[in-house]
Coordinates of C-alpha atoms in Angstrom, one line a residue:
M3 CA -17.5 -23.2 0.6
R4 CA -16.3 -22.7 4.1
W5 CA -13.7 -20.0 2.9
I6 CA -16.4 -18.3 0.6
L7 CA -18.6 -17.9 3.9
V8 CA -15.6 -16.8 5.9
F9 CA -14.9 -14.2 3.1
L10 CA -18.6 -12.8 2.8
T11 CA -18.5 -12.5 6.8
I12 CA -15.6 -10.3 6.7
A13 CA -16.8 -8.4 3.5
L14 CA -20.5 -7.8 4.5
A15 CA -19.5 -6.4 8.1
G16 CA -21.3 -3.3 6.9
C17 CA -24.8 -3.4 5.4
N18 CA -24.9 0.6 4.7
D19 CA -24.9 2.3 1.3
R20 CA -21.1 2.1 0.8
T21 CA -21.1 4.5 -2.4
A22 CA -22.6 7.2 -0.8
A23 CA -19.9 10.0 0.3
P24 CA -21.9 12.6 2.5
I25 CA -20.2 16.1 3.5
R26 CA -20.4 16.9 6.8
P27 CA -18.7 20.5 7.6
D28 CA -19.8 20.4 11.0
A29 CA -17.0 17.5 11.6
L30 CA -14.5 20.0 11.2
A31 CA -14.9 20.9 15.2
V32 CA -15.4 17.3 16.0
G33 CA -12.4 15.5 15.3
L34 CA -8.9 15.6 14.0
N35 CA -8.7 17.1 10.5
K36 CA -6.4 15.3 8.1
N37 CA -5.6 17.0 4.5
V38 CA -5.7 14.3 1.8
F39 CA -5.6 14.9 -1.9
I40 CA -7.3 12.4 -4.1
G41 CA -7.3 11.4 -7.8
T42 CA -9.8 9.2 -8.9
T43 CA -11.2 7.5 -12.3
R44 CA -14.5 7.3 -10.7
A45 CA -17.4 8.6 -12.9
I46 CA -20.0 11.1 -11.0
N47 CA -23.4 9.3 -10.6
E48 CA -26.9 10.4 -10.5
A49 CA -26.7 11.5 -6.8
G50 CA -23.4 13.7 -7.9
E51 CA -21.1 11.5 -6.0
Y52 CA -18.2 9.6 -7.3
G53 CA -19.9 6.0 -7.7
I54 CA -18.5 2.8 -9.1
E55 CA -18.6 3.4 -13.1
R56 CA -15.4 4.1 -15.0
S57 CA -14.3 7.6 -16.1
T58 CA -11.6 7.9 -18.9
E59 CA -10.8 11.6 -17.4
L60 CA -8.9 11.8 -14.1
S61 CA -10.5 13.8 -11.6
L62 CA -8.2 15.6 -8.9
L63 CA -9.4 16.9 -5.8
Q64 CA -8.7 18.0 -2.0
A65 CA -10.6 16.6 0.8
T66 CA -10.3 16.9 4.5
V67 CA -11.1 13.7 6.5
S68 CA -12.5 14.1 10.5
I69 CA -10.7 11.4 12.6
P70 CA -12.9 10.9 15.4
P71 CA -11.8 11.4 18.9
N72 CA -11.3 8.5 21.5
R73 CA -11.1 5.7 18.5
T74 CA -8.9 2.5 18.7
L75 CA -5.7 2.4 17.2
G76 CA -5.9 1.0 13.8
S77 CA -9.6 1.5 13.5
V78 CA -11.7 2.8 10.5
S79 CA -15.3 3.3 10.0
D80 CA -16.0 3.7 6.6
G81 CA -18.4 3.5 3.8
L82 CA -21.3 5.0 6.1
D83 CA -24.4 7.0 4.6
K84 CA -24.9 8.6 7.5
P85 CA -21.9 9.3 9.5
K86 CA -21.4 10.6 13.1
P87 CA -18.5 12.4 13.5
E88 CA -18.0 12.1 17.0
R89 CA -17.7 8.2 16.5
D90 CA -17.0 7.9 12.5
F91 CA -14.2 8.9 10.0
T92 CA -16.2 11.7 8.2
L93 CA -15.6 13.7 4.7
A94 CA -16.0 17.3 6.3
A95 CA -14.9 19.0 2.9
L96 CA -14.2 18.1 -0.6
S97 CA -13.4 20.4 -3.6
E98 CA -12.1 19.7 -7.2
F99 CA -9.4 21.6 -9.1
N100 CA -10.5 22.2 -12.5
T101 CA -6.5 21.8 -14.0
A102 CA -3.6 19.3 -12.9
S103 CA -1.7 22.3 -12.5
K104 CA -3.7 23.8 -10.0
F105 CA -3.6 20.4 -8.0
S106 CA 0.1 20.2 -8.2
Q107 CA 0.5 24.0 -7.2
S108 CA -1.9 23.1 -4.0
L109 CA -0.3 20.0 -3.5
Q110 CA 3.3 21.6 -3.3
R111 CA 2.0 24.3 -0.8
D112 CA 0.9 21.6 1.5
I113 CA 4.3 19.6 1.1
A114 CA 6.1 23.1 2.1
S115 CA 3.7 23.8 5.4
N116 CA 4.7 20.2 6.6
S117 CA 6.1 20.7 10.1
S118 CA 8.7 17.9 9.7
G119 CA 10.5 19.5 6.8
R120 CA 10.4 16.4 4.9
R121 CA 9.3 16.4 1.0
E122 CA 7.4 13.2 1.2
V123 CA 4.4 12.3 -0.7
T124 CA 2.7 9.1 0.4
I125 CA 0.3 7.9 -2.3
F126 CA -2.0 5.2 -1.1
V127 CA -3.8 2.9 -3.7
H128 CA -6.9 1.0 -2.0
G129 CA -7.9 -2.7 -3.0
F130 CA -11.0 -4.6 -3.5
N131 CA -14.2 -3.7 -2.3
N132 CA -13.4 -0.1 -1.7
S133 CA -15.7 3.3 -1.9
F134 CA -14.7 6.4 -2.7
T135 CA -14.0 7.8 0.7
D136 CA -12.8 4.1 1.9
S137 CA -9.5 4.8 0.4
A138 CA -9.3 8.6 1.8
F139 CA -10.4 7.5 5.6
R140 CA -7.7 4.5 5.4
L141 CA -4.8 7.0 4.2
A142 CA -5.9 9.5 6.8
Q143 CA -5.9 6.7 9.3
L144 CA -2.5 5.2 8.3
G145 CA -0.8 8.7 8.4
H146 CA -2.3 9.5 11.6
D147 CA -1.4 6.3 13.5
L148 CA 1.7 5.3 12.1
E149 CA 2.9 9.1 12.4
L150 CA 3.9 9.4 8.9
P151 CA 5.7 12.7 7.6
G152 CA 4.8 14.8 4.4
A153 CA 1.6 15.0 2.4
F154 CA -1.0 12.3 1.4
V155 CA -2.6 11.4 -2.0
S156 CA -5.3 8.4 -2.5
Y157 CA -6.1 7.0 -5.9
A158 CA -9.2 6.1 -6.0
W159 CA -10.0 3.7 -8.8
P160 CA -13.6 2.5 -9.5
S161 CA -14.1 -0.4 -7.4
R162 CA -17.9 -1.6 -7.0
A163 CA -17.5 -1.4 -3.2
N164 CA -19.2 -4.8 -3.0
P165 CA -17.9 -8.3 -1.8
L166 CA -19.4 -10.0 -4.8
G167 CA -17.8 -7.3 -7.4
Y168 CA -14.5 -9.4 -7.6
E169 CA -14.4 -9.5 -11.3
Y170 CA -15.8 -6.2 -11.9
D171 CA -12.9 -4.9 -9.6
R172 CA -10.1 -6.8 -11.6
D173 CA -11.4 -5.3 -14.8
S174 CA -11.4 -1.9 -13.2
A175 CA -7.9 -2.3 -11.9
L176 CA -6.5 -2.6 -15.3
F177 CA -8.8 0.0 -16.5
A178 CA -7.1 2.3 -13.9
R179 CA -3.4 2.0 -14.9
D180 CA -3.6 5.4 -17.2
G181 CA -5.3 7.4 -14.6
L182 CA -2.7 6.3 -11.9
A183 CA 0.4 6.9 -14.6
D184 CA -1.6 10.4 -14.9
L185 CA -1.8 11.2 -11.0
L186 CA 1.8 10.2 -10.5
E187 CA 2.8 12.9 -13.3
A188 CA 0.4 15.6 -11.3
V189 CA 2.3 14.5 -8.1
G190 CA 5.9 14.7 -9.5
N191 CA 5.0 18.3 -10.8
A192 CA 4.3 19.5 -7.3
G193 CA 8.3 20.4 -6.6
D194 CA 9.6 17.0 -7.6
P195 CA 8.8 15.5 -4.2
E196 CA 10.1 12.2 -2.7
I197 CA 7.0 9.6 -3.5
I198 CA 6.3 6.9 -1.8
L199 CA 3.9 4.4 -3.0
V200 CA 1.8 2.2 -0.9
A201 CA -0.8 -0.3 -2.1
H202 CA -3.1 -2.8 -0.5
S203 CA -4.3 -6.1 -1.8
M204 CA -5.7 -5.9 -5.5
G205 CA -4.2 -2.2 -5.5
S206 CA -0.7 -3.6 -5.5
A207 CA -1.5 -5.4 -9.1
L208 CA -2.6 -2.0 -10.3
V209 CA 0.6 -0.5 -8.9
M210 CA 2.7 -3.1 -10.4
E211 CA 1.1 -3.0 -13.8
T212 CA 1.5 0.9 -14.1
L213 CA 5.2 0.8 -13.1
R214 CA 5.7 -2.0 -15.6
Q215 CA 3.8 0.3 -18.2
L216 CA 6.0 3.5 -17.4
E217 CA 9.2 1.1 -17.6
I218 CA 8.3 0.1 -21.0
A219 CA 7.7 3.4 -22.3
Q220 CA 10.6 5.3 -20.2
P221 CA 13.0 2.4 -18.9
G222 CA 14.3 3.6 -15.9
W223 CA 11.4 5.6 -14.9
A224 CA 10.7 4.4 -11.3
G225 CA 14.2 4.4 -10.1
R226 CA 14.1 8.4 -11.3
H227 CA 10.7 9.1 -9.7
I228 CA 9.6 6.9 -6.9
R229 CA 11.5 6.8 -3.5
G230 CA 10.2 3.7 -2.1
V231 CA 7.3 1.3 -2.7
I232 CA 5.4 -0.6 0.1
L233 CA 2.8 -3.4 -0.9
M234 CA 0.5 -4.6 1.7
S235 CA -1.0 -8.2 1.6
P236 CA -0.6 -7.8 -2.4
D237 CA -3.1 -9.9 -4.0
I238 CA -0.7 -11.0 -7.0
N239 CA 0.2 -14.1 -8.5
V240 CA 3.9 -14.8 -7.5
D241 CA 4.9 -15.4 -11.3
V242 CA 3.2 -12.4 -12.6
F243 CA 4.7 -10.3 -10.0
R244 CA 8.2 -11.5 -11.0
S245 CA 7.5 -10.7 -14.6
Q246 CA 6.5 -7.2 -13.7
I247 CA 9.4 -6.4 -11.3
K248 CA 11.7 -7.7 -13.8
R249 CA 10.7 -5.0 -16.2
I250 CA 11.8 -2.5 -13.8
K251 CA 15.3 -1.4 -14.5
V252 CA 16.0 0.5 -11.3
V253 CA 14.0 -0.8 -8.6
P254 CA 13.0 1.6 -6.1
D255 CA 14.9 1.3 -2.7
P256 CA 13.4 0.5 -0.5
F257 CA 10.8 -1.8 -1.8
V258 CA 8.7 -3.7 0.8
V259 CA 6.2 -6.1 0.5
I260 CA 4.2 -7.2 3.6
V261 CA 2.9 -10.9 4.0
S262 CA 1.0 -13.1 6.4
R263 CA 0.6 -16.7 6.3
K264 CA -2.6 -16.2 8.1
D265 CA -4.4 -13.7 5.5
A266 CA -8.0 -15.8 5.0
V267 CA -8.8 -13.4 2.2
L268 CA -5.8 -14.1 0.0
R269 CA -6.3 -17.8 1.1
L270 CA -9.6 -17.7 -0.9
S271 CA -8.4 -15.8 -3.6
S272 CA -5.9 -18.2 -4.2
R273 CA -8.0 -21.1 -4.5
L274 CA -10.3 -19.4 -6.5
R275 CA -7.3 -19.4 -9.1
G276 CA -6.4 -22.8 -8.3
Q277 CA -3.2 -21.9 -6.7
K278 CA -1.6 -22.4 -3.3
T279 CA -0.9 -18.8 -2.3
Q280 CA -0.7 -15.2 -3.8
L281 CA 2.4 -13.2 -3.0
G282 CA 0.8 -11.6 0.3
N283 CA 0.7 -14.9 1.7
I284 CA 3.5 -16.8 0.2
Q285 CA 4.5 -19.7 2.3
N286 CA 7.9 -20.3 0.2
I287 CA 10.1 -17.3 0.4
E288 CA 12.9 -18.9 -1.9
D289 CA 10.1 -18.1 -4.5
V290 CA 11.2 -14.3 -4.2
S291 CA 14.6 -14.5 -2.7
D292 CA 16.3 -13.6 -5.8
L293 CA 14.2 -10.3 -6.2
P294 CA 15.6 -7.0 -4.9
I295 CA 12.6 -6.8 -2.4
T296 CA 12.6 -7.1 1.5
L297 CA 9.7 -9.5 2.8
L298 CA 8.3 -8.1 6.0
D299 CA 6.5 -11.2 7.8
V300 CA 3.7 -10.1 10.0
S301 CA 2.0 -13.6 10.5
E302 CA 2.5 -13.5 14.3
F303 CA 0.0 -10.3 14.5
S304 CA -3.5 -10.6 13.5
D305 CA -6.7 -8.3 12.9
R306 CA -10.0 -10.5 12.8
R307 CA -11.9 -7.6 11.4
S308 CA -9.9 -8.0 8.3
G309 CA -9.4 -11.6 8.3
N310 CA -5.7 -10.8 8.6
H311 CA -5.7 -8.8 5.3
F312 CA -4.9 -5.6 6.7
V313 CA -2.6 -6.4 9.8
A314 CA -0.2 -3.7 9.1
G315 CA -2.7 -1.0 9.3
S316 CA -5.1 -2.3 11.7
S317 CA -3.2 -4.2 14.5
P318 CA -2.9 -1.9 17.4
T319 CA 0.5 -3.9 18.5
L320 CA 1.7 -3.9 15.2
I321 CA 1.3 -0.2 14.7
Q322 CA 2.9 0.6 17.9
L323 CA 5.8 -1.2 16.9
L324 CA 6.2 0.4 13.5
R325 CA 5.8 3.6 14.7
R326 CA 8.5 3.4 17.4
S327 CA 10.9 3.2 14.5
S328 CA 11.3 6.1 12.6
D329 CA 13.9 4.6 10.5
L330 CA 11.9 1.6 9.2
D331 CA 11.6 2.6 6.0
R332 CA 15.1 3.6 5.5
E333 CA 18.2 2.1 7.2
F334 CA 16.0 -0.8 8.7
L335 CA 14.8 -1.9 4.9
R336 CA 17.0 -0.5 2.7
G337 CA 19.6 -2.3 0.6
R338 CA 18.6 -5.7 2.2
A339 CA 17.6 -7.4 -1.1
G340 CA 16.1 -10.9 -0.6
T341 CA 15.9 -10.6 2.7
T342 CA 12.8 -11.7 4.8
I343 CA 12.2 -9.7 8.2
T344 CA 10.0 -11.5 10.5
L345 CA 8.3 -9.5 13.4
P346 CA 7.3 -11.9 16.0
G347 CA 4.8 -10.7 18.7
Q348 CA 7.2 -11.1 21.5
R349 CA 8.8 -7.9 20.9
R350 CA 11.8 -8.8 18.7
V351 CA 12.8 -8.8 15.4
V352 CA 14.4 -11.7 13.6
A353 CA 15.8 -11.1 10.2
R354 CA 17.5 -13.3 7.7
K355 CA 21.0 -12.4 7.1
L356 CA 20.7 -9.3 8.9
T357 CA 23.4 -8.3 11.9
P358 CA 22.2 -7.1 15.4
S359 CA 22.0 -3.4 14.3
A360 CA 19.1 -4.4 12.4
L361 CA 17.0 -4.3 15.3
V362 CA 13.9 -1.9 16.1
P363 CA 15.6 0.8 18.2
G364 CA 14.3 0.1 21.9
E365 CA 13.4 -3.5 21.5
A366 CA 14.6 -6.6 23.3
R367 CA 16.7 -9.1 21.1

């Protein structure tokens, strides 16, 4: 009961209508504008917004997210029915593509216009208890705070956006596999960019099920089309994850799993299943040490707002560390199968089986 109360305290932090998605064009002149493409299998509700019901058709959209000025690093205000652009993340514009080809063409132009010259597309798959706008706001925040290059695509699968909707969300995550596969195809048609798949919590289970599904149909698909995978606090049973990743013929490299032993939400999820841990709060790394993945342990960092369930995206200290290493997703993490990298809070990196050259540039040993 104590953990249920902790969970509800975290999840019920806001009492707004979190399914509302008001568009505020005036926000364009207030904050920093971030372009986010969206694929969603949410159905349009009576209010004309993308609600909680499921749709068999994938809708493809383009949004402009206004990031408020003078905000705290790592913070996101989301799910607000009456946002104030000077302090809140706000949906400033939203348009829908009537064909997948038009979506791909627009995304390709966005990739080409990127000042970094990188042809990367980060696809973010949200987790449990998210509204339509939540995932777009979170992706805009991650892209801005971590200074990620390239274009950004959010997959808004039909979560109920309610802390008591866990079972509904689990069913929706399974339902949403085909939609994610269709979105991956549409993104791939945007000039064959380098796709980075980033998923949080229950969204990680959706990503793994989709990759498994594509691998069964087309062996080697992930290795040919996915540049890298990052699972943040994955709400996946370890045995299930092992069966999923073993189906992938060529595992994308890097394949990073961000874990925290202090994750209160995953502790509850584990207990509800009668298990000790989930993958995202794994205690015994030997359970996955034989897999071609890198564990990034962020247990020494904290984010009370999320119950340590979104530390990599919400902890200002960790964000500053991550963005100071521009090669974190490449040389630092690549080719280190079965490795655990621990990021202590005392400005150093300790990594099993790694050499001193693996240290983050500029950090003290």
